[in-house]
Amino acid sequence: MPGLVWILRMAWRDSRSQRRRLFGVAASVSLGVAALAALHGLHGTVRKAVEREANALLGSDVQITSRTGFSEGQEAAFRVLADAVARETSFSSMLLIGDGAGLVQVRALEGTYPFYGTVETEPPNAWARAMNGEGVVLESALLDRFGAAVGDTVRLGNEAFEISGVIRKPLPRSSRFSAFAPELIVAESALARTGLLESTSLVFHHRHIQAPGVERVEAIRQVAESSGWQVQRAEDRRDQLGGAFERFQQFLALIAVAALVLGAIGVAGAIEAHVRRRIGAVAVLRCLGCPARAAFGVLAVQAGVLGLAGAITGVALGASLHAMAVWWAGGLVPFELAFWPSPGVLAATGATGFGVCASFSALPLLGLRQATPSRALREPGEAGGRPAKVRGVLVVSVLGALAVWGVLRAGEIGAVRAAGMTAGLALAFGVLTAAAALAGKLARWLVRPGWPFWLRQGVASIFRPGNQATLFVLALGSATFLLGLVMLTRDSLLARIEVARDPESPNLYLVDVQPDQVDGVKAAMTAGGSTVLDSAPVVTMRITAVNGVSARDLEKAGSVPKWIFQREFRSSYRAGLNDSERLLTGPWWDEVEVGLDDIAVSLERELAGDLGVGVGDWLDLDVVGRPLRARITSLREVDWSRFNLNFFMVFRPGDLDGAPGFFLVSGRIPEGSSSGALQRSLAVAFPNVSTIDLALVLERVREILGKIAWVVEGLAWFTAAAGLGAVAGVIANGREDRLRESVLLRTLGADRATVERIWVAEHGVLGLIAGGVGMTLASAAHAALAVWVFKSDPWPSPFWLGIFALGAATVSIALGWWLGRGISARPPLEELRSLDPGGG
């Protein structure tokens, strides 16, 4: 039997005429491996950074939050367990800066917080000066917006402060709202001079505690929770942030694995076509005494080199993608990310790509069983097997690869979720495969003798022997499906933002308006040119028990989501429903039959579902330290996308009399107008009132979503490129067959234009099938996400449906024309002389 050296030499020599085609297909594998390497590299980088900087994400070991403040006796209970305690008072307020005014999140600090991590300012001594009461430090975005500079004077409430510096590396966020309002840092000793604490009601009191050790942290947590305070540990912040990235990564994982599978499909198609072309040559080798193993080894080495080249190139490209993503979107995370992925991740993804490529190549190599010595005696082009069976095994292998991927992911994200993700992707591949098979059957039935010859011949090519329609539709349809789903999902997210431009939707909110200020605030808004739309009283509360079962017991049992008991609900009371609400079950206030001393509440439908309650059940509430029990008398459906003054809990008028609270006022600024002058006048007249310009908030949201979308769309385009690479491979692999068909047609009298029209018709039909089925799948997946996740319109945009369906056909025709150019250019006799009669 020939040795390894002979096999390698023969593989090299045999590849001379095929290298361009084979390495062109390797590019599609590279794209799949690149997507996988970039994704898992980012996942590992973020996970390591979160683990490394767990304490720095919070700045302390424990953060305790109270709305009512802490007495000296209460603080003493956890101070004895701590090494150090820092104080923070935070609230939102308007800041007069230059000739304008802007909303800021005020954070007044006392102590050496943060205990872990550092704060960087420009100039470097600005932080120390601010903590000594010598001015304030601001985020640079605020200075850029108003054209201010270090050394200028700003006014917060009744006090003027010098801008000591700007923040370069910020503090850990102490509240969710601070992500949408620039932060202002001031010493707590200077806060009293502003006079804001006497008039604002949205104050949060934080205690940042340094107490290393699990036992001490647990003891502090128990003390805090027994007093009804909110507690966040370093591991809670780590899990919260890590969980968000984990969910994002799970979505991207589907795109990456699809890219890899599409690349592998391209390789399988290329190897299958390569095997069919080389069967004659291998049969000759068998006649000369070459064993079957050696013949198999020649083509197996070529397939292995193909997979290795694709894996190495993909790893290098994936590392570059990782670096670009960190550079572009690294500012979205509050910690440093490594610029390059770890070598272990790159090695693992490279090995995965090579393994998938090699396994997919092995199936077409089974076609070498047809290369018996007798095959060399057959007529050129005579069928020598059942290619359809090979493609059937290929489809099974795709589903098998997805199943293996799902099993591997199950240990990381849970068996149910991994099974669902795998089944969804497998269903998409299955539908596309079935569509290709159905297209072949329908083509036989649809072709009519009265059609033009070129159209009849082009459609008939779909079901001709040895066609690769299944691979073609699977590759192009999958790329269309994934790219279309990403674009439709992005539109759903952006549509939620665009609602604010509705002329009937508010775009201005005034928060913390005291009851005696409502009329004055409305008058100032009208005088400033804005329209007052609505106002509502707001009372802050927490749920402490459901039907007599405490929140702690329900949380331990896992029967109610944890977030419900950690959240402070801003509730209201009013006599009627607003335009964005609809009563589902139970009577409204005029029909409620409860005792005079009972308190009635209407609950939002989804919150009731999470709590597992309905009409007639009871909720125990903590209303800023005052216990209250309310009976659920009705359930409402709320359209949260309309930005009206909507609430999870709405009470009957009179039931919350005497509860501390404030008013929310909503309005609308005319399109094209600025809220700057109105914000400044309100800040001067009502310094405690915070003005939220929704346009600015949504611009920040749009910026964040834009960076996230860049990462998602980048992977989606890589997936589409992998699919197009597979399509190109399918077309290129059929070039020899098309040469023979062209020669036959030209010999029978067909001109060049007729041959080219046949080529266009075939690829146009296949492109329409792939695009139509791909966009149908994308629309179905988008509708499911819109209904169950985004709560948005499930109907896809007709624009995208048309663009992708017709775009797939256009791309199919363009690729077919580009890769098939020259087939009909030369005379038939010259083509006949150039064709290899042995199929080699």
Tab-separated table of N, CA, C and O in Angstrom, residues 14 17-18 270-288 290-292 295-296 298-299 302 363-388 390 466 736-737 740 836-840:
chain	number	residue	atom	x	y	z
A	14	ASP	N	-2.926	16.571	-7.410
A	14	ASP	CA	-4.317	16.516	-7.859
A	14	ASP	C	-5.050	17.834	-7.602
A	14	ASP	O	-6.029	18.141	-8.273
A	17	SER	N	-5.476	21.834	-10.227
A	17	SER	CA	-6.553	22.399	-11.041
A	17	SER	C	-7.774	22.793	-10.225
A	17	SER	O	-8.745	23.315	-10.769
A	18	GLN	N	-7.729	22.525	-8.902
A	18	GLN	CA	-8.909	22.759	-8.078
A	18	GLN	C	-8.676	23.758	-6.940
A	18	GLN	O	-9.589	24.034	-6.177
A	270	ALA	N	-18.902	21.529	-1.786
A	270	ALA	CA	-17.701	21.577	-2.616
A	270	ALA	C	-17.034	20.211	-2.687
A	270	ALA	O	-16.592	19.773	-3.762
A	271	ILE	N	-16.923	19.528	-1.561
A	271	ILE	CA	-16.283	18.207	-1.548
A	271	ILE	C	-17.120	17.202	-2.338
A	271	ILE	O	-16.577	16.358	-3.066
A	272	GLU	N	-18.466	17.315	-2.221
A	272	GLU	CA	-19.319	16.399	-2.972
A	272	GLU	C	-19.098	16.567	-4.477
A	272	GLU	O	-18.928	15.595	-5.223
A	273	ALA	N	-19.093	17.836	-4.919
A	273	ALA	CA	-18.859	18.086	-6.342
A	273	ALA	C	-17.441	17.659	-6.748
A	273	ALA	O	-17.223	17.120	-7.841
A	274	HIS	N	-16.474	17.916	-5.869
A	274	HIS	CA	-15.088	17.539	-6.144
A	274	HIS	C	-14.963	16.021	-6.278
A	274	HIS	O	-14.268	15.514	-7.173
A	275	VAL	N	-15.659	15.297	-5.404
A	275	VAL	CA	-15.625	13.832	-5.474
A	275	VAL	C	-16.227	13.351	-6.781
A	275	VAL	O	-15.698	12.451	-7.450
A	276	ARG	N	-17.357	13.965	-7.178
A	276	ARG	CA	-17.984	13.543	-8.439
A	276	ARG	C	-17.067	13.796	-9.632
A	276	ARG	O	-17.050	13.025	-10.598
A	277	ARG	N	-16.306	14.900	-9.567
A	277	ARG	CA	-15.380	15.184	-10.671
A	277	ARG	C	-14.185	14.241	-10.682
A	277	ARG	O	-13.612	13.965	-11.731
A	278	ARG	N	-13.779	13.759	-9.490
A	278	ARG	CA	-12.550	12.968	-9.414
A	278	ARG	C	-12.799	11.463	-9.406
A	278	ARG	O	-11.845	10.681	-9.355
A	279	ILE	N	-14.068	11.059	-9.465
A	279	ILE	CA	-14.347	9.625	-9.410
A	279	ILE	C	-13.666	8.894	-10.564
A	279	ILE	O	-13.092	7.805	-10.397
A	280	GLY	N	-13.694	9.483	-11.766
A	280	GLY	CA	-13.052	8.838	-12.913
A	280	GLY	C	-11.564	8.669	-12.702
A	280	GLY	O	-10.985	7.604	-12.988
A	281	ALA	N	-10.902	9.719	-12.191
A	281	ALA	CA	-9.459	9.645	-11.953
A	281	ALA	C	-9.131	8.622	-10.880
A	281	ALA	O	-8.155	7.865	-10.997
A	282	VAL	N	-9.962	8.581	-9.819
A	282	VAL	CA	-9.722	7.602	-8.750
A	282	VAL	C	-9.924	6.189	-9.276
A	282	VAL	O	-9.191	5.250	-8.923
A	283	ALA	N	-10.925	6.018	-10.155
A	283	ALA	CA	-11.160	4.690	-10.737
A	283	ALA	C	-9.958	4.228	-11.556
A	283	ALA	O	-9.586	3.038	-11.546
A	284	VAL	N	-9.322	5.157	-12.255
A	284	VAL	CA	-8.115	4.816	-13.012
A	284	VAL	C	-7.009	4.365	-12.074
A	284	VAL	O	-6.284	3.385	-12.334
A	285	LEU	N	-6.858	5.105	-10.946
A	285	LEU	CA	-5.859	4.703	-9.958
A	285	LEU	C	-6.155	3.302	-9.429
A	285	LEU	O	-5.237	2.502	-9.210
A	286	ARG	N	-7.434	2.996	-9.231
A	286	ARG	CA	-7.790	1.656	-8.744
A	286	ARG	C	-7.426	0.591	-9.775
A	286	ARG	O	-6.994	-0.504	-9.403
A	287	CYS	N	-7.594	0.929	-11.060
A	287	CYS	CA	-7.227	-0.028	-12.099
A	287	CYS	C	-5.724	-0.281	-12.094
A	287	CYS	O	-5.257	-1.376	-12.461
A	288	LEU	N	-4.950	0.722	-11.677
A	288	LEU	CA	-3.489	0.588	-11.657
A	288	LEU	C	-3.005	-0.040	-10.357
A	288	LEU	O	-1.790	-0.098	-10.120
A	290	CYS	N	-4.017	0.857	-7.076
A	290	CYS	CA	-4.061	1.701	-5.865
A	290	CYS	C	-5.164	1.204	-4.945
A	290	CYS	O	-6.315	1.061	-5.373
A	291	PRO	N	-4.877	0.930	-3.669
A	291	PRO	CA	-5.922	0.479	-2.736
A	291	PRO	C	-6.967	1.571	-2.512
A	291	PRO	O	-6.712	2.773	-2.685
A	292	ALA	N	-8.157	1.175	-2.090
A	292	ALA	CA	-9.247	2.115	-1.851
A	292	ALA	C	-8.876	3.093	-0.734
A	292	ALA	O	-9.222	4.278	-0.775
A	295	ALA	N	-6.666	5.879	-2.107
A	295	ALA	CA	-7.448	6.797	-2.926
A	295	ALA	C	-8.304	7.703	-2.057
A	295	ALA	O	-8.430	8.914	-2.301
A	296	PHE	N	-8.902	7.102	-1.024
A	296	PHE	CA	-9.698	7.901	-0.072
A	296	PHE	C	-8.807	8.911	0.638
A	296	PHE	O	-9.191	10.067	0.862
A	298	VAL	N	-6.142	10.464	-0.416
A	298	VAL	CA	-5.759	11.615	-1.240
A	298	VAL	C	-6.788	12.737	-1.097
A	298	VAL	O	-6.443	13.898	-0.835
A	299	LEU	N	-8.073	12.410	-1.269
A	299	LEU	CA	-9.104	13.441	-1.174
A	299	LEU	C	-9.365	13.842	0.281
A	299	LEU	O	-9.745	14.990	0.550
A	302	GLN	N	-6.934	16.544	1.101
A	302	GLN	CA	-7.371	17.814	0.531
A	302	GLN	C	-8.474	18.453	1.369
A	302	GLN	O	-8.452	19.668	1.635
A	363	LEU	N	-18.845	12.948	4.855
A	363	LEU	CA	-20.030	12.353	4.240
A	363	LEU	C	-19.938	12.328	2.709
A	363	LEU	O	-20.164	11.288	2.091
A	364	PRO	N	-19.608	13.455	2.057
A	364	PRO	CA	-19.456	13.374	0.589
A	364	PRO	C	-18.333	12.441	0.158
A	364	PRO	O	-18.398	11.862	-0.937
A	365	LEU	N	-17.292	12.295	1.002
A	365	LEU	CA	-16.188	11.405	0.628
A	365	LEU	C	-16.646	9.947	0.532
A	365	LEU	O	-15.952	9.108	-0.062
A	366	LEU	N	-17.816	9.664	1.136
A	366	LEU	CA	-18.340	8.312	0.992
A	366	LEU	C	-18.653	7.987	-0.471
A	366	LEU	O	-18.753	6.822	-0.851
A	367	GLY	N	-18.790	9.033	-1.272
A	367	GLY	CA	-19.046	8.808	-2.692
A	367	GLY	C	-17.907	8.107	-3.395
A	367	GLY	O	-18.076	7.610	-4.529
A	368	LEU	N	-16.725	8.063	-2.780
A	368	LEU	CA	-15.597	7.356	-3.389
A	368	LEU	C	-15.851	5.858	-3.467
A	368	LEU	O	-15.124	5.137	-4.155
A	369	ARG	N	-16.882	5.384	-2.759
A	369	ARG	CA	-17.220	3.966	-2.885
A	369	ARG	C	-17.642	3.635	-4.315
A	369	ARG	O	-17.618	2.471	-4.740
A	370	GLN	N	-18.084	4.678	-5.054
A	370	GLN	CA	-18.490	4.446	-6.441
A	370	GLN	C	-17.283	4.283	-7.373
A	370	GLN	O	-17.438	3.888	-8.522
A	371	ALA	N	-16.076	4.667	-6.864
A	371	ALA	CA	-14.896	4.650	-7.743
A	371	ALA	C	-14.273	3.265	-7.805
A	371	ALA	O	-13.111	3.057	-7.466
A	372	THR	N	-15.045	2.286	-8.230
A	372	THR	CA	-14.513	0.949	-8.439
A	372	THR	C	-13.748	0.917	-9.758
A	372	THR	O	-13.927	1.783	-10.618
A	373	PRO	N	-12.863	-0.073	-9.940
A	373	PRO	CA	-12.134	-0.141	-11.222
A	373	PRO	C	-13.049	-0.162	-12.431
A	373	PRO	O	-12.710	0.390	-13.488
A	374	SER	N	-14.223	-0.773	-12.319
A	374	SER	CA	-15.131	-0.835	-13.463
A	374	SER	C	-15.657	0.536	-13.850
A	374	SER	O	-16.109	0.746	-14.982
A	375	ARG	N	-15.609	1.500	-12.899
A	375	ARG	CA	-16.098	2.850	-13.193
A	375	ARG	C	-15.278	3.505	-14.300
A	375	ARG	O	-15.784	4.336	-15.048
A	376	ALA	N	-14.011	3.116	-14.437
A	376	ALA	CA	-13.151	3.699	-15.478
A	376	ALA	C	-13.592	3.277	-16.871
A	376	ALA	O	-13.226	3.913	-17.862
A	377	LEU	N	-14.373	2.188	-16.977
A	377	LEU	CA	-14.803	1.692	-18.284
A	377	LEU	C	-16.139	2.275	-18.710
A	377	LEU	O	-16.596	2.019	-19.821
A	378	ARG	N	-16.815	3.049	-17.818
A	378	ARG	CA	-18.118	3.597	-18.174
A	378	ARG	C	-17.976	4.796	-19.102
A	378	ARG	O	-16.917	5.397	-19.226
A	379	GLU	N	-19.093	5.145	-19.698
A	379	GLU	CA	-19.104	6.317	-20.573
A	379	GLU	C	-18.949	7.573	-19.715
A	379	GLU	O	-19.431	7.631	-18.581
A	380	PRO	N	-18.279	8.602	-20.231
A	380	PRO	CA	-18.145	9.848	-19.499
A	380	PRO	C	-19.508	10.424	-19.161
A	380	PRO	O	-20.411	10.461	-19.991
A	381	GLY	N	-19.655	10.852	-17.928
A	381	GLY	CA	-20.896	11.493	-17.471
A	381	GLY	C	-21.945	10.512	-17.043
A	381	GLY	O	-23.027	10.882	-16.641
A	382	GLU	N	-21.679	9.173	-17.174
A	382	GLU	CA	-22.691	8.198	-16.775
A	382	GLU	C	-22.886	8.238	-15.271
A	382	GLU	O	-21.930	8.344	-14.511
A	383	ALA	N	-24.136	8.155	-14.830
A	383	ALA	CA	-24.423	8.221	-13.393
A	383	ALA	C	-23.753	7.086	-12.687
A	383	ALA	O	-23.760	5.957	-13.128
A	384	GLY	N	-23.217	7.374	-11.552
A	384	GLY	CA	-22.532	6.361	-10.788
A	384	GLY	C	-22.912	6.359	-9.346
A	384	GLY	O	-22.079	6.221	-8.494
A	385	GLY	N	-24.111	6.546	-9.017
A	385	GLY	CA	-24.516	6.552	-7.614
A	385	GLY	C	-25.792	7.336	-7.436
A	385	GLY	O	-26.468	7.666	-8.396
A	386	ARG	N	-26.120	7.601	-6.228
A	386	ARG	CA	-27.328	8.344	-5.892
A	386	ARG	C	-26.949	9.588	-5.099
A	386	ARG	O	-26.951	9.570	-3.862
A	387	PRO	N	-26.598	10.708	-5.765
A	387	PRO	CA	-26.200	11.921	-5.047
A	387	PRO	C	-27.273	12.401	-4.091
A	387	PRO	O	-26.970	13.015	-3.078
A	388	ALA	N	-28.535	12.141	-4.437
A	388	ALA	CA	-29.602	12.605	-3.550
A	388	ALA	C	-29.462	11.995	-2.170
A	388	ALA	O	-29.758	12.625	-1.160
A	390	VAL	N	-26.661	11.184	-0.715
A	390	VAL	CA	-25.582	11.899	-0.031
A	390	VAL	C	-26.104	13.205	0.543
A	390	VAL	O	-25.802	13.574	1.670
A	466	GLY	N	-28.474	15.263	-10.482
A	466	GLY	CA	-27.233	15.832	-9.961
A	466	GLY	C	-27.340	17.290	-9.563
A	466	GLY	O	-26.318	17.931	-9.312
A	736	GLU	N	-18.843	22.654	-14.411
A	736	GLU	CA	-18.546	21.668	-15.447
A	736	GLU	C	-19.829	21.101	-16.057
A	736	GLU	O	-19.926	20.893	-17.270
A	737	ASP	N	-20.836	20.857	-15.188
A	737	ASP	CA	-22.112	20.361	-15.716
A	737	ASP	C	-22.728	21.384	-16.666
A	737	ASP	O	-23.290	21.023	-17.713
A	740	ARG	N	-21.100	21.372	-20.117
A	740	ARG	CA	-21.600	20.299	-20.985
A	740	ARG	C	-22.992	20.659	-21.528
A	740	ARG	O	-23.293	20.441	-22.695
A	836	ASP	N	-12.816	17.463	-20.281
A	836	ASP	CA	-12.082	16.254	-19.903
A	836	ASP	C	-13.004	15.061	-20.079
A	836	ASP	O	-13.971	14.929	-19.330
A	837	PRO	N	-12.765	14.181	-21.008
A	837	PRO	CA	-13.676	13.059	-21.228
A	837	PRO	C	-13.717	12.096	-20.080
A	837	PRO	O	-14.658	11.334	-19.967
A	838	GLY	N	-12.719	12.122	-19.212
A	838	GLY	CA	-12.718	11.196	-18.089
A	838	GLY	C	-13.378	11.721	-16.855
A	838	GLY	O	-13.395	11.046	-15.838
A	839	GLY	N	-13.906	12.930	-16.948
A	839	GLY	CA	-14.523	13.504	-15.753
A	839	GLY	C	-13.536	13.939	-14.737
A	839	GLY	O	-13.849	14.182	-13.608
A	840	GLY	N	-12.211	14.019	-15.093
A	840	GLY	CA	-11.217	14.339	-14.102
A	840	GLY	C	-10.756	15.722	-14.135
A	840	GLY	O	-11.032	16.553	-14.899
